[in-house]
Amino acid sequence: MRSVSLYAHIPFCAQKCDYCDFFSVPKSGGIQDLYVESLLREASFYADSFGVDSWKTLYIGGGTPSLLSPRQLSSIVCGLGAMRPFSRDAEITVEMNPESVRAELIDACASSGVNRISLGIQALDERALSRVHRLGSPRMALDALSLLEKTWRGRLSVDFIAGLPGQTRDSFKNQFGTVFSFKNIDHISLYTLTIEDGTPLGKKIARGETDFSFDRADSMWILGRNILEKNGFLQYEVSNFARPGFESRHNKTYWHLEDYVGIGAGASGTMYEKSLRWNNRADIGAYCNFWAGGAAELPALGDDLSFVRECEILCEKTMMFEFLMMGFRLLEGVSEGDFFARFKKELSAQKNSDDVPFGEIFESWKRRRLLRVQGKSPRRFSLNRRGILLLNRFLEELL
């Protein structure tokens, strides 16, 4: 049986944050049903084309999926389930923003089979939120958490960002104590603010209109990591912490380089077995016209779909590096046995562009007490708590 993970992109936001470089568009009114219909038709196309028997995980992200109406959310989840059944232990996640959390949407999640909600808080600091034009407020976030605590019986994850402009060390530290009072939270994502070229925030920093310090952001993140770990949230990936047993199964699909289908305008998907990756064009009108614009039959996999997506055939070198890039994000690291099973090559014998064997690089990082080596044959290599802070430098040595 072929069970595949599925990502559905909802590219609509009531207001776009200054730091965001994901594809989304401002939306003041409701989301059109035509977009929901397009998602289901695209999913059906991939399910047929790749022989999908069941959905292993589903992640509805964005954008702001909580802008969907309860009926639309149910239509997506139930429509996908009718198309192909969800596996018995499927993880089904919906992203929400605090300002659009409401009782009827939570009810729709529960009745349609959603079992995990991811709430994008980012900060409980009014000044920091306003400096990046993030819609919502600390009060809205606390109201959303209170409502979820009273009415939601599934899993709950929340997101925070370290290093937002205007964020003080005290406000960053104190917000965790507030969140820990909500006992139904089992997963916390903690990101360091990333400055992307071309975003409004990136432009402001380049012009000197907004102060930002990478060192300060990193220092805050380390403070947050220490607080989370002291309160029972264990780091299992660069930016993710969970109570034992509550790690994100969907995100592990990406980190373990497993096949996943991506649907929606601006979404991407990868079928590693076929060395195929596609990126849907960031054009909602073209997307809806293609998938739900009147054609009675779905296209075939060999048809020209360049109007709505771009495809890439992945070479072995690319897949090998992605295996390492994603695997070393996890605290569990990379197994040379898994590497050999996938590529039929010895991991330590591979060489970087300077002709240095990976085995020598691993040994160097081990001597500096930044990398662990576990087992004998096969061995598992993983960056430790100090080493994971230098992930990008480590990956550069492997290139």
PDB file of C-alpha atoms in Angstrom, residues 9-266:
ATOM      1  CA  HIS A   9      -1.604  25.575   0.615  1.00  0.00           C
ATOM      2  CA  ILE A  10      -4.158  28.275   1.451  1.00  0.00           C
ATOM      3  CA  PRO A  11      -2.475  31.415   0.053  1.00  0.00           C
ATOM      4  CA  PHE A  12      -4.708  34.049   1.635  1.00  0.00           C
ATOM      5  CA  CYS A  13      -4.023  36.386   4.569  1.00  0.00           C
ATOM      6  CA  ALA A  14      -6.045  39.196   6.084  1.00  0.00           C
ATOM      7  CA  GLN A  15      -2.743  41.082   6.321  1.00  0.00           C
ATOM      8  CA  LYS A  16       0.737  40.039   5.227  1.00  0.00           C
ATOM      9  CA  CYS A  17       3.545  40.282   7.803  1.00  0.00           C
ATOM     10  CA  ASP A  18       6.631  42.310   6.886  1.00  0.00           C
ATOM     11  CA  TYR A  19       9.015  39.349   7.328  1.00  0.00           C
ATOM     12  CA  CYS A  20       7.025  36.800   5.312  1.00  0.00           C
ATOM     13  CA  ASP A  21       8.280  35.558   1.941  1.00  0.00           C
ATOM     14  CA  PHE A  22       5.747  32.730   1.541  1.00  0.00           C
ATOM     15  CA  PHE A  23       3.286  33.127  -1.302  1.00  0.00           C
ATOM     16  CA  SER A  24       0.084  34.691  -0.009  1.00  0.00           C
ATOM     17  CA  VAL A  25      -2.208  37.535  -1.021  1.00  0.00           C
ATOM     18  CA  PRO A  26      -4.293  39.908   1.106  1.00  0.00           C
ATOM     19  CA  LYS A  27      -7.921  38.827   1.378  1.00  0.00           C
ATOM     20  CA  SER A  28     -10.576  41.037   2.917  1.00  0.00           C
ATOM     21  CA  GLY A  29     -13.591  38.886   2.043  1.00  0.00           C
ATOM     22  CA  GLY A  30     -14.245  35.173   2.050  1.00  0.00           C
ATOM     23  CA  ILE A  31     -12.269  32.585   0.102  1.00  0.00           C
ATOM     24  CA  GLN A  32     -13.950  31.403  -3.086  1.00  0.00           C
ATOM     25  CA  ASP A  33     -15.303  27.871  -3.227  1.00  0.00           C
ATOM     26  CA  LEU A  34     -13.587  27.593  -6.606  1.00  0.00           C
ATOM     27  CA  TYR A  35     -10.237  27.443  -4.836  1.00  0.00           C
ATOM     28  CA  VAL A  36     -11.412  24.587  -2.609  1.00  0.00           C
ATOM     29  CA  GLU A  37     -12.695  22.726  -5.664  1.00  0.00           C
ATOM     30  CA  SER A  38      -9.335  23.254  -7.385  1.00  0.00           C
ATOM     31  CA  LEU A  39      -7.456  21.796  -4.421  1.00  0.00           C
ATOM     32  CA  LEU A  40      -9.544  18.640  -4.495  1.00  0.00           C
ATOM     33  CA  ARG A  41      -9.193  18.184  -8.240  1.00  0.00           C
ATOM     34  CA  GLU A  42      -5.427  18.640  -8.101  1.00  0.00           C
ATOM     35  CA  ALA A  43      -5.187  16.157  -5.215  1.00  0.00           C
ATOM     36  CA  SER A  44      -7.232  13.645  -7.200  1.00  0.00           C
ATOM     37  CA  PHE A  45      -4.868  14.056 -10.150  1.00  0.00           C
ATOM     38  CA  TYR A  46      -1.816  13.201  -8.046  1.00  0.00           C
ATOM     39  CA  ALA A  47      -3.566  10.398  -6.191  1.00  0.00           C
ATOM     40  CA  ASP A  48      -4.375   8.743  -9.525  1.00  0.00           C
ATOM     41  CA  SER A  49      -1.040   9.542 -11.156  1.00  0.00           C
ATOM     42  CA  PHE A  50       1.118   8.200  -8.327  1.00  0.00           C
ATOM     43  CA  GLY A  51      -1.062   5.300  -7.221  1.00  0.00           C
ATOM     44  CA  VAL A  52      -1.766   6.725  -3.766  1.00  0.00           C
ATOM     45  CA  ASP A  53      -3.767   4.322  -1.587  1.00  0.00           C
ATOM     46  CA  SER A  54      -4.041   6.495   1.528  1.00  0.00           C
ATOM     47  CA  TRP A  55      -2.994   9.816   3.025  1.00  0.00           C
ATOM     48  CA  LYS A  56      -0.408   9.369   5.779  1.00  0.00           C
ATOM     49  CA  THR A  57      -0.503  12.966   6.995  1.00  0.00           C
ATOM     50  CA  LEU A  58      -2.271  16.145   5.928  1.00  0.00           C
ATOM     51  CA  TYR A  59      -1.043  19.650   6.664  1.00  0.00           C
ATOM     52  CA  ILE A  60      -3.248  22.599   5.690  1.00  0.00           C
ATOM     53  CA  GLY A  61      -0.951  25.604   5.780  1.00  0.00           C
ATOM     54  CA  GLY A  62      -0.662  29.068   4.380  1.00  0.00           C
ATOM     55  CA  GLY A  63      -1.207  31.893   4.364  1.00  0.00           C
ATOM     56  CA  THR A  64      -3.970  31.742   6.921  1.00  0.00           C
ATOM     57  CA  PRO A  65      -6.098  28.586   6.622  1.00  0.00           C
ATOM     58  CA  SER A  66      -8.318  29.788   9.469  1.00  0.00           C
ATOM     59  CA  LEU A  67      -9.789  32.282   6.963  1.00  0.00           C
ATOM     60  CA  LEU A  68     -11.612  29.298   5.454  1.00  0.00           C
ATOM     61  CA  SER A  69     -15.221  28.969   6.448  1.00  0.00           C
ATOM     62  CA  PRO A  70     -16.081  25.941   8.600  1.00  0.00           C
ATOM     63  CA  ARG A  71     -17.910  24.455   5.589  1.00  0.00           C
ATOM     64  CA  GLN A  72     -14.903  24.936   3.312  1.00  0.00           C
ATOM     65  CA  LEU A  73     -12.517  23.404   5.831  1.00  0.00           C
ATOM     66  CA  SER A  74     -14.781  20.389   6.188  1.00  0.00           C
ATOM     67  CA  SER A  75     -15.071  20.136   2.406  1.00  0.00           C
ATOM     68  CA  ILE A  76     -11.293  19.943   2.043  1.00  0.00           C
ATOM     69  CA  VAL A  77     -10.661  17.386   4.778  1.00  0.00           C
ATOM     70  CA  CYS A  78     -13.711  15.222   4.069  1.00  0.00           C
ATOM     71  CA  GLY A  79     -13.220  15.509   0.308  1.00  0.00           C
ATOM     72  CA  LEU A  80      -9.652  14.277   0.580  1.00  0.00           C
ATOM     73  CA  GLY A  81     -10.759  11.466   2.863  1.00  0.00           C
ATOM     74  CA  ALA A  82     -13.435  10.390   0.403  1.00  0.00           C
ATOM     75  CA  MET A  83     -10.893  10.447  -2.417  1.00  0.00           C
ATOM     76  CA  ARG A  84      -8.379   8.276  -0.539  1.00  0.00           C
ATOM     77  CA  PRO A  85      -8.776   7.160   3.079  1.00  0.00           C
ATOM     78  CA  PHE A  86      -6.566   8.604   5.763  1.00  0.00           C
ATOM     79  CA  SER A  87      -4.346   6.000   7.375  1.00  0.00           C
ATOM     80  CA  ARG A  88      -5.568   4.836  10.767  1.00  0.00           C
ATOM     81  CA  ASP A  89      -3.011   6.906  12.666  1.00  0.00           C
ATOM     82  CA  ALA A  90      -2.961   9.863  10.244  1.00  0.00           C
ATOM     83  CA  GLU A  91      -1.868  13.223  11.601  1.00  0.00           C
ATOM     84  CA  ILE A  92      -4.156  15.973  10.225  1.00  0.00           C
ATOM     85  CA  THR A  93      -3.020  19.520  11.009  1.00  0.00           C
ATOM     86  CA  VAL A  94      -4.584  22.920  10.328  1.00  0.00           C
ATOM     87  CA  GLU A  95      -2.693  26.180  10.806  1.00  0.00           C
ATOM     88  CA  MET A  96      -4.594  29.006  12.475  1.00  0.00           C
ATOM     89  CA  ASN A  97      -3.901  32.611  13.385  1.00  0.00           C
ATOM     90  CA  PRO A  98      -5.205  33.832  16.753  1.00  0.00           C
ATOM     91  CA  GLU A  99      -7.445  36.553  15.344  1.00  0.00           C
ATOM     92  CA  SER A 100      -9.402  34.091  13.176  1.00  0.00           C
ATOM     93  CA  VAL A 101      -9.819  31.265  15.711  1.00  0.00           C
ATOM     94  CA  ARG A 102     -13.519  30.757  16.417  1.00  0.00           C
ATOM     95  CA  ALA A 103     -15.680  28.104  17.998  1.00  0.00           C
ATOM     96  CA  GLU A 104     -17.425  27.045  14.795  1.00  0.00           C
ATOM     97  CA  LEU A 105     -14.082  26.488  13.034  1.00  0.00           C
ATOM     98  CA  ILE A 106     -12.809  24.395  15.939  1.00  0.00           C
ATOM     99  CA  ASP A 107     -16.019  22.350  15.750  1.00  0.00           C
ATOM    100  CA  ALA A 108     -15.496  21.836  12.018  1.00  0.00           C
ATOM    101  CA  CYS A 109     -11.968  20.591  12.702  1.00  0.00           C
ATOM    102  CA  ALA A 110     -13.184  18.078  15.265  1.00  0.00           C
ATOM    103  CA  SER A 111     -16.090  16.794  13.176  1.00  0.00           C
ATOM    104  CA  SER A 112     -14.044  16.405   9.971  1.00  0.00           C
ATOM    105  CA  GLY A 113     -11.184  14.465  11.547  1.00  0.00           C
ATOM    106  CA  VAL A 114      -8.546  17.148  12.138  1.00  0.00           C
ATOM    107  CA  ASN A 115      -6.522  16.081  15.175  1.00  0.00           C
ATOM    108  CA  ARG A 116      -3.859  18.792  15.402  1.00  0.00           C
ATOM    109  CA  ILE A 117      -4.001  22.600  15.353  1.00  0.00           C
ATOM    110  CA  SER A 118      -0.934  24.792  14.895  1.00  0.00           C
ATOM    111  CA  LEU A 119      -1.426  28.311  16.257  1.00  0.00           C
ATOM    112  CA  GLY A 120       0.844  31.085  14.957  1.00  0.00           C
ATOM    113  CA  ILE A 121       1.337  33.301  18.002  1.00  0.00           C
ATOM    114  CA  GLN A 122       4.879  34.516  17.110  1.00  0.00           C
ATOM    115  CA  ALA A 123       5.051  36.867  20.118  1.00  0.00           C
ATOM    116  CA  LEU A 124       3.062  38.023  23.135  1.00  0.00           C
ATOM    117  CA  ASP A 125       4.459  41.508  22.700  1.00  0.00           C
ATOM    118  CA  GLU A 126       2.261  44.242  21.230  1.00  0.00           C
ATOM    119  CA  ARG A 127       5.197  46.400  20.175  1.00  0.00           C
ATOM    120  CA  ALA A 128       7.042  43.598  18.414  1.00  0.00           C
ATOM    121  CA  LEU A 129       3.918  42.480  16.534  1.00  0.00           C
ATOM    122  CA  SER A 130       3.092  46.001  15.377  1.00  0.00           C
ATOM    123  CA  ARG A 131       6.672  46.629  14.194  1.00  0.00           C
ATOM    124  CA  VAL A 132       6.304  43.816  11.634  1.00  0.00           C
ATOM    125  CA  HIS A 133       2.627  44.566  10.850  1.00  0.00           C
ATOM    126  CA  ARG A 134       1.450  41.255  12.229  1.00  0.00           C
ATOM    127  CA  LEU A 135      -2.302  41.259  12.580  1.00  0.00           C
ATOM    128  CA  GLY A 136      -3.641  40.356  15.992  1.00  0.00           C
ATOM    129  CA  SER A 137      -2.537  41.088  19.531  1.00  0.00           C
ATOM    130  CA  PRO A 138      -1.394  39.303  22.677  1.00  0.00           C
ATOM    131  CA  ARG A 139      -4.955  39.543  23.971  1.00  0.00           C
ATOM    132  CA  MET A 140      -6.277  37.792  20.865  1.00  0.00           C
ATOM    133  CA  ALA A 141      -3.647  35.073  21.251  1.00  0.00           C
ATOM    134  CA  LEU A 142      -4.602  34.455  24.882  1.00  0.00           C
ATOM    135  CA  ASP A 143      -8.312  34.439  23.998  1.00  0.00           C
ATOM    136  CA  ALA A 144      -7.621  31.890  21.242  1.00  0.00           C
ATOM    137  CA  LEU A 145      -5.618  29.697  23.639  1.00  0.00           C
ATOM    138  CA  SER A 146      -8.394  29.901  26.237  1.00  0.00           C
ATOM    139  CA  LEU A 147     -11.009  28.900  23.678  1.00  0.00           C
ATOM    140  CA  LEU A 148      -8.869  25.998  22.475  1.00  0.00           C
ATOM    141  CA  GLU A 149      -8.255  24.869  26.039  1.00  0.00           C
ATOM    142  CA  LYS A 150     -11.999  24.745  26.672  1.00  0.00           C
ATOM    143  CA  THR A 151     -13.206  23.234  23.399  1.00  0.00           C
ATOM    144  CA  TRP A 152     -10.362  21.450  21.596  1.00  0.00           C
ATOM    145  CA  ARG A 153      -9.525  17.846  22.487  1.00  0.00           C
ATOM    146  CA  GLY A 154      -6.853  17.256  19.854  1.00  0.00           C
ATOM    147  CA  ARG A 155      -3.165  18.128  19.795  1.00  0.00           C
ATOM    148  CA  LEU A 156      -2.010  21.752  19.907  1.00  0.00           C
ATOM    149  CA  SER A 157       1.204  23.365  18.670  1.00  0.00           C
ATOM    150  CA  VAL A 158       2.184  27.035  18.903  1.00  0.00           C
ATOM    151  CA  ASP A 159       4.822  29.082  17.051  1.00  0.00           C
ATOM    152  CA  PHE A 160       7.185  31.768  18.357  1.00  0.00           C
ATOM    153  CA  ILE A 161       9.855  33.921  16.686  1.00  0.00           C
ATOM    154  CA  ALA A 162      13.029  35.121  18.396  1.00  0.00           C
ATOM    155  CA  GLY A 163      14.544  38.474  17.459  1.00  0.00           C
ATOM    156  CA  LEU A 164      11.555  40.496  16.236  1.00  0.00           C
ATOM    157  CA  PRO A 165      12.257  44.251  16.059  1.00  0.00           C
ATOM    158  CA  GLY A 166      11.160  45.907  19.273  1.00  0.00           C
ATOM    159  CA  GLN A 167      11.154  42.643  21.193  1.00  0.00           C
ATOM    160  CA  THR A 168      12.828  42.907  24.581  1.00  0.00           C
ATOM    161  CA  ARG A 169      14.631  40.084  26.300  1.00  0.00           C
ATOM    162  CA  ASP A 170      12.193  40.255  29.226  1.00  0.00           C
ATOM    163  CA  SER A 171       9.075  40.174  27.047  1.00  0.00           C
ATOM    164  CA  PHE A 172      10.507  37.266  25.083  1.00  0.00           C
ATOM    165  CA  LYS A 173      11.344  35.349  28.261  1.00  0.00           C
ATOM    166  CA  ASN A 174       8.079  36.059  30.092  1.00  0.00           C
ATOM    167  CA  GLN A 175       5.803  34.953  27.252  1.00  0.00           C
ATOM    168  CA  PHE A 176       6.769  31.314  27.772  1.00  0.00           C
ATOM    169  CA  GLY A 177       5.554  31.342  31.359  1.00  0.00           C
ATOM    170  CA  THR A 178       2.212  32.604  30.122  1.00  0.00           C
ATOM    171  CA  VAL A 179       1.946  29.896  27.484  1.00  0.00           C
ATOM    172  CA  PHE A 180       2.985  27.106  29.866  1.00  0.00           C
ATOM    173  CA  SER A 181      -0.185  27.790  31.884  1.00  0.00           C
ATOM    174  CA  PHE A 182      -2.149  26.235  28.999  1.00  0.00           C
ATOM    175  CA  LYS A 183      -1.594  22.528  29.650  1.00  0.00           C
ATOM    176  CA  ASN A 184      -2.956  21.257  26.316  1.00  0.00           C
ATOM    177  CA  ILE A 185       0.041  22.586  24.339  1.00  0.00           C
ATOM    178  CA  ASP A 186       2.279  19.633  23.413  1.00  0.00           C
ATOM    179  CA  HIS A 187       4.502  21.145  20.702  1.00  0.00           C
ATOM    180  CA  ILE A 188       6.280  24.482  20.284  1.00  0.00           C
ATOM    181  CA  SER A 189       8.123  25.756  17.217  1.00  0.00           C
ATOM    182  CA  LEU A 190      10.736  28.400  17.984  1.00  0.00           C
ATOM    183  CA  TYR A 191      12.283  30.163  14.992  1.00  0.00           C
ATOM    184  CA  THR A 192      15.000  32.767  14.761  1.00  0.00           C
ATOM    185  CA  LEU A 193      13.768  35.684  12.680  1.00  0.00           C
ATOM    186  CA  THR A 194      15.040  35.237   9.132  1.00  0.00           C
ATOM    187  CA  ILE A 195      15.587  38.364   7.057  1.00  0.00           C
ATOM    188  CA  GLU A 196      14.603  37.671   3.460  1.00  0.00           C
ATOM    189  CA  ASP A 197      15.666  39.993   0.650  1.00  0.00           C
ATOM    190  CA  GLY A 198      12.729  41.700  -0.990  1.00  0.00           C
ATOM    191  CA  THR A 199      10.388  41.543   1.997  1.00  0.00           C
ATOM    192  CA  PRO A 200       9.244  44.850   3.540  1.00  0.00           C
ATOM    193  CA  LEU A 201      11.275  44.082   6.674  1.00  0.00           C
ATOM    194  CA  GLY A 202      14.358  43.192   4.643  1.00  0.00           C
ATOM    195  CA  LYS A 203      14.110  46.495   2.780  1.00  0.00           C
ATOM    196  CA  LYS A 204      13.671  48.499   5.992  1.00  0.00           C
ATOM    197  CA  ILE A 205      16.743  46.900   7.548  1.00  0.00           C
ATOM    198  CA  ALA A 206      18.771  47.487   4.359  1.00  0.00           C
ATOM    199  CA  ARG A 207      17.785  51.177   4.438  1.00  0.00           C
ATOM    200  CA  GLY A 208      18.689  51.457   8.113  1.00  0.00           C
ATOM    201  CA  GLU A 209      15.103  52.214   9.122  1.00  0.00           C
ATOM    202  CA  THR A 210      14.848  49.191  11.429  1.00  0.00           C
ATOM    203  CA  ASP A 211      17.504  47.874  13.772  1.00  0.00           C
ATOM    204  CA  PHE A 212      18.215  44.163  13.709  1.00  0.00           C
ATOM    205  CA  SER A 213      21.011  42.109  15.222  1.00  0.00           C
ATOM    206  CA  PHE A 214      21.610  38.497  14.205  1.00  0.00           C
ATOM    207  CA  ASP A 215      23.642  37.954  17.375  1.00  0.00           C
ATOM    208  CA  ARG A 216      20.821  39.302  19.532  1.00  0.00           C
ATOM    209  CA  ALA A 217      18.261  37.127  17.752  1.00  0.00           C
ATOM    210  CA  ASP A 218      20.468  34.050  18.198  1.00  0.00           C
ATOM    211  CA  SER A 219      20.977  34.862  21.881  1.00  0.00           C
ATOM    212  CA  MET A 220      17.213  35.124  22.384  1.00  0.00           C
ATOM    213  CA  TRP A 221      16.666  31.833  20.602  1.00  0.00           C
ATOM    214  CA  ILE A 222      19.157  30.061  22.878  1.00  0.00           C
ATOM    215  CA  LEU A 223      17.390  31.574  25.883  1.00  0.00           C
ATOM    216  CA  GLY A 224      14.091  30.249  24.542  1.00  0.00           C
ATOM    217  CA  ARG A 225      15.550  26.801  23.910  1.00  0.00           C
ATOM    218  CA  ASN A 226      16.785  26.587  27.487  1.00  0.00           C
ATOM    219  CA  ILE A 227      13.412  27.641  28.877  1.00  0.00           C
ATOM    220  CA  LEU A 228      11.531  25.129  26.730  1.00  0.00           C
ATOM    221  CA  GLU A 229      13.795  22.232  27.656  1.00  0.00           C
ATOM    222  CA  LYS A 230      13.552  23.049  31.368  1.00  0.00           C
ATOM    223  CA  ASN A 231       9.772  22.849  31.049  1.00  0.00           C
ATOM    224  CA  GLY A 232       9.546  19.455  29.361  1.00  0.00           C
ATOM    225  CA  PHE A 233       9.681  20.453  25.682  1.00  0.00           C
ATOM    226  CA  LEU A 234      12.568  18.515  24.159  1.00  0.00           C
ATOM    227  CA  GLN A 235      14.339  19.731  21.037  1.00  0.00           C
ATOM    228  CA  TYR A 236      14.077  17.170  18.251  1.00  0.00           C
ATOM    229  CA  GLU A 237      14.803  19.445  15.294  1.00  0.00           C
ATOM    230  CA  VAL A 238      16.564  22.770  14.763  1.00  0.00           C
ATOM    231  CA  SER A 239      13.436  24.837  15.456  1.00  0.00           C
ATOM    232  CA  ASN A 240      11.013  22.340  16.974  1.00  0.00           C
ATOM    233  CA  PHE A 241      10.363  21.163  20.514  1.00  0.00           C
ATOM    234  CA  ALA A 242       7.793  18.701  21.798  1.00  0.00           C
ATOM    235  CA  ARG A 243       6.698  16.806  24.831  1.00  0.00           C
ATOM    236  CA  PRO A 244       7.845  13.184  24.397  1.00  0.00           C
ATOM    237  CA  GLY A 245       5.765  11.427  21.746  1.00  0.00           C
ATOM    238  CA  PHE A 246       4.249  14.593  20.274  1.00  0.00           C
ATOM    239  CA  GLU A 247       6.696  15.408  17.489  1.00  0.00           C
ATOM    240  CA  SER A 248       5.205  16.545  14.163  1.00  0.00           C
ATOM    241  CA  ARG A 249       4.842  13.487  11.947  1.00  0.00           C
ATOM    242  CA  HIS A 250       4.082  15.581   8.880  1.00  0.00           C
ATOM    243  CA  ASN A 251       7.252  17.659   9.159  1.00  0.00           C
ATOM    244  CA  LYS A 252       9.278  14.490   9.666  1.00  0.00           C
ATOM    245  CA  THR A 253       8.144  13.554   6.157  1.00  0.00           C
ATOM    246  CA  TYR A 254      10.260  16.444   4.854  1.00  0.00           C
ATOM    247  CA  TRP A 255      13.205  15.828   7.170  1.00  0.00           C
ATOM    248  CA  HIS A 256      13.331  12.108   6.306  1.00  0.00           C
ATOM    249  CA  LEU A 257      13.096  12.848   2.576  1.00  0.00           C
ATOM    250  CA  GLU A 258       9.844  10.922   2.121  1.00  0.00           C
ATOM    251  CA  ASP A 259       7.459  11.484  -0.785  1.00  0.00           C
ATOM    252  CA  TYR A 260       4.826  14.178  -0.369  1.00  0.00           C
ATOM    253  CA  VAL A 261       2.187  15.737  -2.584  1.00  0.00           C
ATOM    254  CA  GLY A 262       1.815  19.513  -2.538  1.00  0.00           C
ATOM    255  CA  ILE A 263      -1.381  21.134  -3.791  1.00  0.00           C
ATOM    256  CA  GLY A 264      -2.492  24.730  -4.128  1.00  0.00           C
ATOM    257  CA  ALA A 265      -1.165  27.863  -5.823  1.00  0.00           C
ATOM    258  CA  GLY A 266       2.477  28.333  -4.831  1.00  0.00           C
TER     259      GLY A 266
END
